[in-house]
Short mmCIF file of N, CA and C in Angstrom, two decimals:
data_model
loop_
_atom_site.label_atom_id
_atom_site.label_comp_id
_atom_site.label_asym_id
_atom_site.label_seq_id
_atom_site.Cartn_x
_atom_site.Cartn_y
_atom_site.Cartn_z
N ARG A 215 35.24 47.84 52.14
CA ARG A 215 33.97 47.88 51.64
C ARG A 215 33.44 46.83 50.90
N LYS A 216 34.51 45.83 50.34
CA LYS A 216 34.32 44.66 49.60
C LYS A 216 33.66 43.50 50.81
N ALA A 217 33.79 43.49 52.20
CA ALA A 217 33.31 42.80 53.39
C ALA A 217 31.89 42.99 53.83
N GLU A 218 31.34 44.16 53.13
CA GLU A 218 29.97 44.62 53.28
C GLU A 218 29.02 44.04 52.21
N ARG A 219 28.39 43.29 52.51
CA ARG A 219 27.11 42.83 51.39
C ARG A 219 26.14 43.87 50.76
N ALA A 220 25.90 44.81 52.00
CA ALA A 220 24.91 45.96 51.49
C ALA A 220 25.74 46.93 50.42
N PHE A 221 27.18 46.77 50.33
CA PHE A 221 27.96 47.50 48.98
C PHE A 221 27.40 46.75 47.57
N SER A 222 26.85 45.42 47.69
CA SER A 222 26.92 44.57 46.45
C SER A 222 26.22 45.47 45.19
N ALA A 223 26.32 45.36 44.03
CA ALA A 223 25.95 45.96 43.35
C ALA A 223 24.62 45.57 43.20
N ASP A 224 23.99 44.64 43.72
CA ASP A 224 22.58 44.03 43.76
C ASP A 224 21.63 44.55 44.97
N ALA A 225 22.58 45.54 45.88
CA ALA A 225 21.60 45.85 47.10
C ALA A 225 20.62 46.80 46.65
N ASP A 226 19.63 46.87 47.58
CA ASP A 226 18.53 48.02 47.39
C ASP A 226 19.29 49.19 47.78
N PHE A 227 18.71 50.17 47.01
CA PHE A 227 19.57 51.71 47.29
C PHE A 227 18.37 52.54 47.53
N TYR A 228 18.11 53.62 48.39
CA TYR A 228 17.23 54.58 48.47
C TYR A 228 17.98 55.57 49.23
N THR A 229 17.18 56.80 49.02
CA THR A 229 17.47 57.98 50.03
C THR A 229 16.73 58.19 51.69
N ILE A 230 17.39 58.97 52.31
CA ILE A 230 16.81 59.00 53.69
C ILE A 230 16.75 60.15 53.89
N GLU A 231 15.43 60.77 54.87
CA GLU A 231 15.09 62.20 54.95
C GLU A 231 15.99 62.52 56.33
N THR A 232 16.94 63.66 56.04
CA THR A 232 17.79 63.70 57.17
C THR A 232 17.34 65.29 57.68
N GLY A 233 16.51 66.00 57.11
CA GLY A 233 15.84 67.22 57.73
C GLY A 233 17.04 68.13 57.56
N ASP A 234 17.73 68.34 57.07
CA ASP A 234 18.82 69.32 56.30
C ASP A 234 18.97 69.46 55.05
N ASP A 235 18.81 70.01 54.08
CA ASP A 235 19.18 69.99 52.77
C ASP A 235 20.43 70.01 52.64
N SER A 236 21.63 69.91 53.39
CA SER A 236 22.90 69.97 53.02
C SER A 236 23.44 68.66 53.39
N ILE A 237 22.59 67.73 53.80
CA ILE A 237 23.07 66.38 54.29
C ILE A 237 22.16 65.36 53.25
N LEU A 238 22.78 64.81 52.32
CA LEU A 238 22.24 63.60 51.74
C LEU A 238 22.43 62.25 52.78
N GLY A 239 21.39 61.66 52.85
CA GLY A 239 21.36 60.17 53.44
C GLY A 239 21.00 59.27 52.56
N ILE A 240 21.59 58.01 52.29
CA ILE A 240 21.49 56.97 51.63
C ILE A 240 21.33 55.56 52.35
N GLY A 241 20.26 54.81 51.90
CA GLY A 241 20.50 53.39 52.42
C GLY A 241 20.90 52.52 51.54
N ARG A 242 21.19 51.38 51.96
CA ARG A 242 21.76 50.27 51.25
C ARG A 242 21.28 49.14 51.97
N GLU A 243 20.46 48.32 51.59
CA GLU A 243 20.34 46.80 52.06
C GLU A 243 20.25 45.55 51.04
N TYR A 244 21.05 44.67 51.73
CA TYR A 244 21.18 43.23 51.03
C TYR A 244 21.43 42.07 52.05
N ASP A 245 20.43 41.33 51.86
CA ASP A 245 20.66 39.82 52.78
C ASP A 245 20.40 40.27 54.16
N ASN A 246 19.56 41.27 54.58
CA ASN A 246 19.14 41.81 56.16
C ASN A 246 20.68 42.57 56.47
N GLU A 247 21.35 42.89 55.74
CA GLU A 247 22.39 43.65 55.85
C GLU A 247 22.07 45.27 55.56
N LYS A 248 22.20 45.95 56.38
CA LYS A 248 21.86 47.64 56.13
C LYS A 248 22.91 48.54 56.58
N VAL A 249 23.34 49.28 55.43
CA VAL A 249 24.18 50.49 55.56
C VAL A 249 23.53 51.75 55.16
N ILE A 250 24.04 52.99 56.15
CA ILE A 250 23.75 54.05 56.01
C ILE A 250 24.52 55.06 55.97
N GLY A 251 24.60 55.70 54.66
CA GLY A 251 25.77 56.91 54.46
C GLY A 251 25.11 58.24 54.55
N LEU A 252 25.75 59.33 55.03
CA LEU A 252 25.34 60.55 55.42
C LEU A 252 26.76 61.31 54.65
N PHE A 253 26.10 62.57 53.81
CA PHE A 253 27.21 63.00 53.22
C PHE A 253 26.98 64.69 53.44
N ASN A 254 27.86 65.21 53.90
CA ASN A 254 27.59 66.47 54.07
C ASN A 254 28.34 67.31 53.14
N PHE A 255 27.36 68.45 52.67
CA PHE A 255 27.85 68.95 51.56
C PHE A 255 27.76 70.86 51.77
N SER A 256 28.15 71.14 53.34
CA SER A 256 28.12 72.06 53.56
C SER A 256 29.29 72.10 54.44
N SER A 257 29.94 73.60 54.48
CA SER A 257 31.51 73.44 55.13
C SER A 257 31.26 73.25 56.75
N ASP A 258 30.08 73.33 57.15
CA ASP A 258 29.95 73.59 58.53
C ASP A 258 29.71 72.08 59.01
N ALA A 259 29.96 71.76 60.23
CA ALA A 259 29.65 70.66 60.73
C ALA A 259 28.02 70.33 61.07
N LYS A 260 27.64 69.23 61.29
CA LYS A 260 26.00 69.11 61.33
C LYS A 260 25.87 68.08 62.38
N VAL A 261 24.89 67.80 62.81
CA VAL A 261 24.38 67.06 63.78
C VAL A 261 22.97 66.39 63.22
N ILE A 262 23.14 65.26 62.85
CA ILE A 262 21.69 64.81 62.36
C ILE A 262 21.10 63.71 63.11
N TRP A 263 19.66 63.66 63.58
CA TRP A 263 19.03 62.98 64.47
C TRP A 263 18.62 61.61 63.54
N MET A 264 19.04 60.27 63.95
CA MET A 264 18.69 59.21 63.26
C MET A 264 17.29 59.02 63.58
N LYS A 265 16.44 58.55 62.54
CA LYS A 265 15.08 58.51 63.00
C LYS A 265 14.89 57.24 62.86
N GLU A 266 15.68 56.14 62.52
CA GLU A 266 15.63 54.62 62.64
C GLU A 266 15.29 54.13 63.77
N ALA A 267 13.99 53.70 63.88
CA ALA A 267 13.68 53.42 65.21
C ALA A 267 14.28 51.81 65.55
N ASN A 268 14.78 51.90 67.22
CA ASN A 268 15.14 50.80 67.48
C ASN A 268 16.37 49.84 66.99
N GLU A 269 16.88 50.71 66.19
CA GLU A 269 18.10 50.23 65.58
C GLU A 269 19.58 50.49 65.93
N ASN A 270 20.56 49.89 66.07
CA ASN A 270 22.04 50.20 66.59
C ASN A 270 22.84 50.22 65.26
N TYR A 271 23.57 51.35 65.41
CA TYR A 271 24.53 51.25 64.20
C TYR A 271 26.14 51.35 64.60
N LEU A 272 26.86 51.25 63.92
CA LEU A 272 28.37 50.79 63.84
C LEU A 272 29.02 51.95 63.09
N ASN A 273 29.97 52.74 63.29
CA ASN A 273 30.25 53.31 62.24
C ASN A 273 31.51 52.58 61.72
N LEU A 274 31.51 52.48 60.42
CA LEU A 274 32.08 51.70 59.73
C LEU A 274 33.69 52.31 59.39
N MET A 275 33.87 53.26 59.57
CA MET A 275 35.35 53.87 59.21
C MET A 275 36.29 53.87 60.77
N THR A 276 35.11 54.04 62.04
CA THR A 276 36.13 54.07 63.47
C THR A 276 35.92 52.84 63.82
N GLY A 277 34.59 52.09 64.05
CA GLY A 277 34.18 50.91 64.64
C GLY A 277 33.67 51.27 65.66
N HIS A 278 33.25 52.85 66.02
CA HIS A 278 32.56 53.04 67.33
C HIS A 278 31.15 52.68 67.13
N GLU A 279 30.32 52.46 68.16
CA GLU A 279 28.78 52.63 67.94
C GLU A 279 28.27 53.95 68.18
N MET A 280 27.35 53.91 67.35
CA MET A 280 26.75 55.19 67.08
C MET A 280 25.33 55.36 67.77
N GLY A 281 25.35 57.01 67.95
CA GLY A 281 24.07 56.70 68.87
C GLY A 281 22.99 57.43 68.02
N LYS A 282 21.84 58.00 68.71
CA LYS A 282 20.91 58.86 67.73
C LYS A 282 21.08 59.64 66.95
N GLU A 283 21.81 60.63 68.08
CA GLU A 283 22.65 61.95 67.16
C GLU A 283 24.20 61.47 66.47
N VAL A 284 23.84 61.88 65.01
CA VAL A 284 25.51 61.42 64.53
C VAL A 284 25.98 63.11 64.04
N PHE A 285 27.33 63.13 64.07
CA PHE A 285 27.67 64.35 63.92
C PHE A 285 28.78 63.71 62.65
N VAL A 286 28.65 65.00 61.74
CA VAL A 286 29.20 64.83 60.63
C VAL A 286 30.12 66.06 59.98
N GLU A 287 31.55 65.98 60.03
CA GLU A 287 32.38 67.15 60.04
C GLU A 287 31.54 68.00 58.71
N GLY A 288 32.38 69.39 58.77
CA GLY A 288 31.77 69.83 57.30
C GLY A 288 32.59 69.31 56.11
N SER A 289 31.76 69.11 54.90
CA SER A 289 32.13 68.52 53.55
C SER A 289 32.68 67.08 54.03
N GLY A 290 32.05 66.45 55.10
CA GLY A 290 32.64 64.85 55.53
C GLY A 290 31.56 64.08 55.40
N PHE A 291 31.82 62.70 55.57
CA PHE A 291 30.68 61.90 55.57
C PHE A 291 31.00 60.74 56.52
N VAL A 292 29.87 59.78 56.73
CA VAL A 292 29.99 58.61 57.69
C VAL A 292 29.00 57.61 57.07
N TRP A 293 29.47 56.58 57.25
CA TRP A 293 28.79 55.22 56.86
C TRP A 293 28.55 54.62 58.15
N MET A 294 27.58 53.97 58.25
CA MET A 294 27.30 53.34 59.63
C MET A 294 26.67 51.99 59.11
N LYS A 295 26.77 50.93 59.45
CA LYS A 295 26.44 49.52 59.79
C LYS A 295 25.18 49.27 60.76
N ARG A 296 24.28 48.54 60.50
CA ARG A 296 23.39 48.13 61.65
C ARG A 296 23.81 47.03 61.91
N ARG A 297 23.70 47.01 63.24
CA ARG A 297 24.32 46.03 64.30
C ARG A 297 23.33 44.62 64.61
#
């Protein structure tokens, strides 16, 4: 996490509409670096459609490229970085 500038205390922070009341979406941006966190407060797995147009993301936990549909385990989370 320390390697990502978007986690700096000086980063801009905002919520993201996910279309699902059980998923909290947050964005952090700093020096043109952007990360998105999706947090599932349901025990059910969810698929969230990312509305960020023309942006590609990398899963910070797995290193895999993310598509427009993001799977979030029940009671799980995903951190993604804009590529």
